[in-house]
């Protein structure tokens, strides 16, 4: 049996790709980024639903949103040249710390 974290990781990556494409879709006026957005979100939600069979909803969503926020911030920086100031970097660091704490110390997370 595979880890429930595999579909969660796929969901996170698909959501980050979809959100990055959403920015590039120019409010759904560009076809290819719009298609990538729709397909990416469909994959993300399907994979998240698989994860919820074995990880509590709150834990899965905390991991998904926390890791997703950090990855989409990096994608925005590299792809769309969006900069982050020091308060944003500190906040992202705290999000990463929160995800680590949930995964390492919570008895609710699937280990």
PDB file of C-alpha atoms in Angstrom:
ATOM      1  CA  UNK A   1       0.000   0.000   0.000  1.00  0.00           C
ATOM      2  CA  UNK A   2       1.431   3.361  -0.974  1.00  0.00           C
ATOM      3  CA  UNK A   3       1.762   6.293   1.366  1.00  0.00           C
ATOM      4  CA  UNK A   4      -1.170   8.719   1.545  1.00  0.00           C
ATOM      5  CA  UNK A   5       1.431  11.434   1.115  1.00  0.00           C
ATOM      6  CA  UNK A   6       1.997  10.460  -2.546  1.00  0.00           C
ATOM      7  CA  UNK A   7      -1.424  11.656  -3.771  1.00  0.00           C
ATOM      8  CA  UNK A   8      -1.118  14.639  -1.431  1.00  0.00           C
ATOM      9  CA  UNK A   9       2.194  15.598  -3.050  1.00  0.00           C
ATOM     10  CA  UNK A  10       0.638  15.194  -6.493  1.00  0.00           C
ATOM     11  CA  UNK A  11      -2.300  17.357  -5.382  1.00  0.00           C
ATOM     12  CA  UNK A  12       0.056  20.070  -4.157  1.00  0.00           C
ATOM     13  CA  UNK A  13       2.134  20.109  -7.338  1.00  0.00           C
ATOM     14  CA  UNK A  14      -0.981  20.074  -9.560  1.00  0.00           C
ATOM     15  CA  UNK A  15      -2.484  22.961  -7.590  1.00  0.00           C
ATOM     16  CA  UNK A  16       0.723  24.999  -7.860  1.00  0.00           C
ATOM     17  CA  UNK A  17       0.889  24.392 -11.615  1.00  0.00           C
ATOM     18  CA  UNK A  18      -2.809  25.305 -11.952  1.00  0.00           C
ATOM     19  CA  UNK A  19      -2.433  28.492  -9.921  1.00  0.00           C
ATOM     20  CA  UNK A  20       0.655  29.537 -11.859  1.00  0.00           C
ATOM     21  CA  UNK A  21      -1.225  28.928 -15.113  1.00  0.00           C
ATOM     22  CA  UNK A  22      -4.192  30.881 -13.720  1.00  0.00           C
ATOM     23  CA  UNK A  23      -1.992  33.979 -13.491  1.00  0.00           C
ATOM     24  CA  UNK A  24      -0.804  33.339 -17.048  1.00  0.00           C
ATOM     25  CA  UNK A  25      -4.360  32.780 -18.334  1.00  0.00           C
ATOM     26  CA  UNK A  26      -5.074  36.537 -18.073  1.00  0.00           C
ATOM     27  CA  UNK A  27      -8.542  35.988 -16.600  1.00  0.00           C
ATOM     28  CA  UNK A  28      -9.183  32.960 -18.851  1.00  0.00           C
ATOM     29  CA  UNK A  29      -8.553  34.918 -22.058  1.00  0.00           C
ATOM     30  CA  UNK A  30      -5.585  32.745 -23.116  1.00  0.00           C
ATOM     31  CA  UNK A  31      -6.544  29.195 -24.106  1.00  0.00           C
ATOM     32  CA  UNK A  32      -3.575  27.020 -23.124  1.00  0.00           C
ATOM     33  CA  UNK A  33      -3.006  28.468 -19.637  1.00  0.00           C
ATOM     34  CA  UNK A  34      -6.782  28.265 -19.065  1.00  0.00           C
ATOM     35  CA  UNK A  35      -6.834  24.567 -19.972  1.00  0.00           C
ATOM     36  CA  UNK A  36      -3.802  23.885 -17.755  1.00  0.00           C
ATOM     37  CA  UNK A  37      -5.593  25.674 -14.906  1.00  0.00           C
ATOM     38  CA  UNK A  38      -8.767  23.605 -15.208  1.00  0.00           C
ATOM     39  CA  UNK A  39      -6.974  20.273 -15.630  1.00  0.00           C
ATOM     40  CA  UNK A  40      -4.538  21.067 -12.823  1.00  0.00           C
ATOM     41  CA  UNK A  41      -7.289  21.901 -10.345  1.00  0.00           C
ATOM     42  CA  UNK A  42      -9.229  18.757 -11.326  1.00  0.00           C
ATOM     43  CA  UNK A  43      -6.154  16.595 -10.689  1.00  0.00           C
ATOM     44  CA  UNK A  44      -5.421  18.442  -7.435  1.00  0.00           C
ATOM     45  CA  UNK A  45      -8.890  17.927  -5.992  1.00  0.00           C
ATOM     46  CA  UNK A  46      -9.069  14.300  -7.110  1.00  0.00           C
ATOM     47  CA  UNK A  47      -5.713  13.506  -5.496  1.00  0.00           C
ATOM     48  CA  UNK A  48      -6.683  15.423  -2.362  1.00  0.00           C
ATOM     49  CA  UNK A  49      -9.838  13.300  -2.142  1.00  0.00           C
ATOM     50  CA  UNK A  50      -7.667  10.156  -2.239  1.00  0.00           C
ATOM     51  CA  UNK A  51      -5.538  11.536   0.575  1.00  0.00           C
ATOM     52  CA  UNK A  52      -8.586  12.176   2.754  1.00  0.00           C
ATOM     53  CA  UNK A  53      -9.230   8.427   2.941  1.00  0.00           C
ATOM     54  CA  UNK A  54      -6.340   8.105   5.393  1.00  0.00           C
ATOM     55  CA  UNK A  55      -5.280  11.550   6.622  1.00  0.00           C
ATOM     56  CA  UNK A  56      -7.679  13.729   8.643  1.00  0.00           C
ATOM     57  CA  UNK A  57      -9.063  16.630   6.615  1.00  0.00           C
ATOM     58  CA  UNK A  58      -7.530  19.350   8.786  1.00  0.00           C
ATOM     59  CA  UNK A  59      -4.072  17.799   8.679  1.00  0.00           C
ATOM     60  CA  UNK A  60      -4.181  17.160   4.924  1.00  0.00           C
ATOM     61  CA  UNK A  61      -5.418  20.676   4.247  1.00  0.00           C
ATOM     62  CA  UNK A  62      -2.809  22.222   6.533  1.00  0.00           C
ATOM     63  CA  UNK A  63      -0.052  20.411   4.662  1.00  0.00           C
ATOM     64  CA  UNK A  64      -1.582  21.146   1.257  1.00  0.00           C
ATOM     65  CA  UNK A  65      -2.103  24.823   1.893  1.00  0.00           C
ATOM     66  CA  UNK A  66       1.183  25.347   3.758  1.00  0.00           C
ATOM     67  CA  UNK A  67       3.408  23.654   1.221  1.00  0.00           C
ATOM     68  CA  UNK A  68       1.318  25.095  -1.623  1.00  0.00           C
ATOM     69  CA  UNK A  69       1.741  28.658  -0.330  1.00  0.00           C
ATOM     70  CA  UNK A  70       5.504  28.270  -0.193  1.00  0.00           C
ATOM     71  CA  UNK A  71       5.730  26.633  -3.631  1.00  0.00           C
ATOM     72  CA  UNK A  72       3.414  29.134  -5.316  1.00  0.00           C
ATOM     73  CA  UNK A  73       5.443  31.968  -3.788  1.00  0.00           C
ATOM     74  CA  UNK A  74       8.598  30.444  -5.281  1.00  0.00           C
ATOM     75  CA  UNK A  75       6.866  29.929  -8.642  1.00  0.00           C
ATOM     76  CA  UNK A  76       5.696  33.551  -8.597  1.00  0.00           C
ATOM     77  CA  UNK A  77       9.230  34.667  -7.869  1.00  0.00           C
ATOM     78  CA  UNK A  78      10.869  32.584 -10.616  1.00  0.00           C
ATOM     79  CA  UNK A  79       8.187  32.657 -13.315  1.00  0.00           C
ATOM     80  CA  UNK A  80       6.383  35.967 -12.842  1.00  0.00           C
ATOM     81  CA  UNK A  81       9.294  37.896 -11.245  1.00  0.00           C
ATOM     82  CA  UNK A  82       7.216  38.709  -8.140  1.00  0.00           C
ATOM     83  CA  UNK A  83       9.429  39.693  -5.221  1.00  0.00           C
ATOM     84  CA  UNK A  84       8.975  38.906  -1.546  1.00  0.00           C
ATOM     85  CA  UNK A  85       9.938  41.301   1.237  1.00  0.00           C
ATOM     86  CA  UNK A  86      11.343  40.309   4.640  1.00  0.00           C
ATOM     87  CA  UNK A  87       7.948  40.045   6.421  1.00  0.00           C
ATOM     88  CA  UNK A  88       6.734  37.736   3.638  1.00  0.00           C
ATOM     89  CA  UNK A  89       9.851  35.561   3.958  1.00  0.00           C
ATOM     90  CA  UNK A  90       9.452  35.387   7.738  1.00  0.00           C
ATOM     91  CA  UNK A  91       5.788  34.439   7.344  1.00  0.00           C
ATOM     92  CA  UNK A  92       6.644  31.715   4.828  1.00  0.00           C
ATOM     93  CA  UNK A  93       9.287  30.399   7.233  1.00  0.00           C
ATOM     94  CA  UNK A  94       6.660  30.173   9.963  1.00  0.00           C
ATOM     95  CA  UNK A  95       4.338  28.281   7.611  1.00  0.00           C
ATOM     96  CA  UNK A  96       7.124  25.800   6.848  1.00  0.00           C
ATOM     97  CA  UNK A  97       7.784  25.408  10.586  1.00  0.00           C
ATOM     98  CA  UNK A  98       4.077  24.749  11.158  1.00  0.00           C
ATOM     99  CA  UNK A  99       3.944  22.038   8.501  1.00  0.00           C
ATOM    100  CA  UNK A 100       7.031  20.380   9.995  1.00  0.00           C
ATOM    101  CA  UNK A 101       5.557  20.501  13.513  1.00  0.00           C
ATOM    102  CA  UNK A 102       2.295  18.934  12.329  1.00  0.00           C
ATOM    103  CA  UNK A 103       4.113  16.141  10.503  1.00  0.00           C
ATOM    104  CA  UNK A 104       6.701  15.374  13.160  1.00  0.00           C
ATOM    105  CA  UNK A 105       4.782  15.838  16.390  1.00  0.00           C
ATOM    106  CA  UNK A 106       1.063  15.437  15.697  1.00  0.00           C
ATOM    107  CA  UNK A 107      -0.489  12.088  16.470  1.00  0.00           C
ATOM    108  CA  UNK A 108      -3.251  13.023  14.003  1.00  0.00           C
ATOM    109  CA  UNK A 109      -0.941  12.917  10.990  1.00  0.00           C
ATOM    110  CA  UNK A 110      -0.553   9.619   9.132  1.00  0.00           C
ATOM    111  CA  UNK A 111       2.894   8.170   9.877  1.00  0.00           C
TER     112      UNK A 111
END
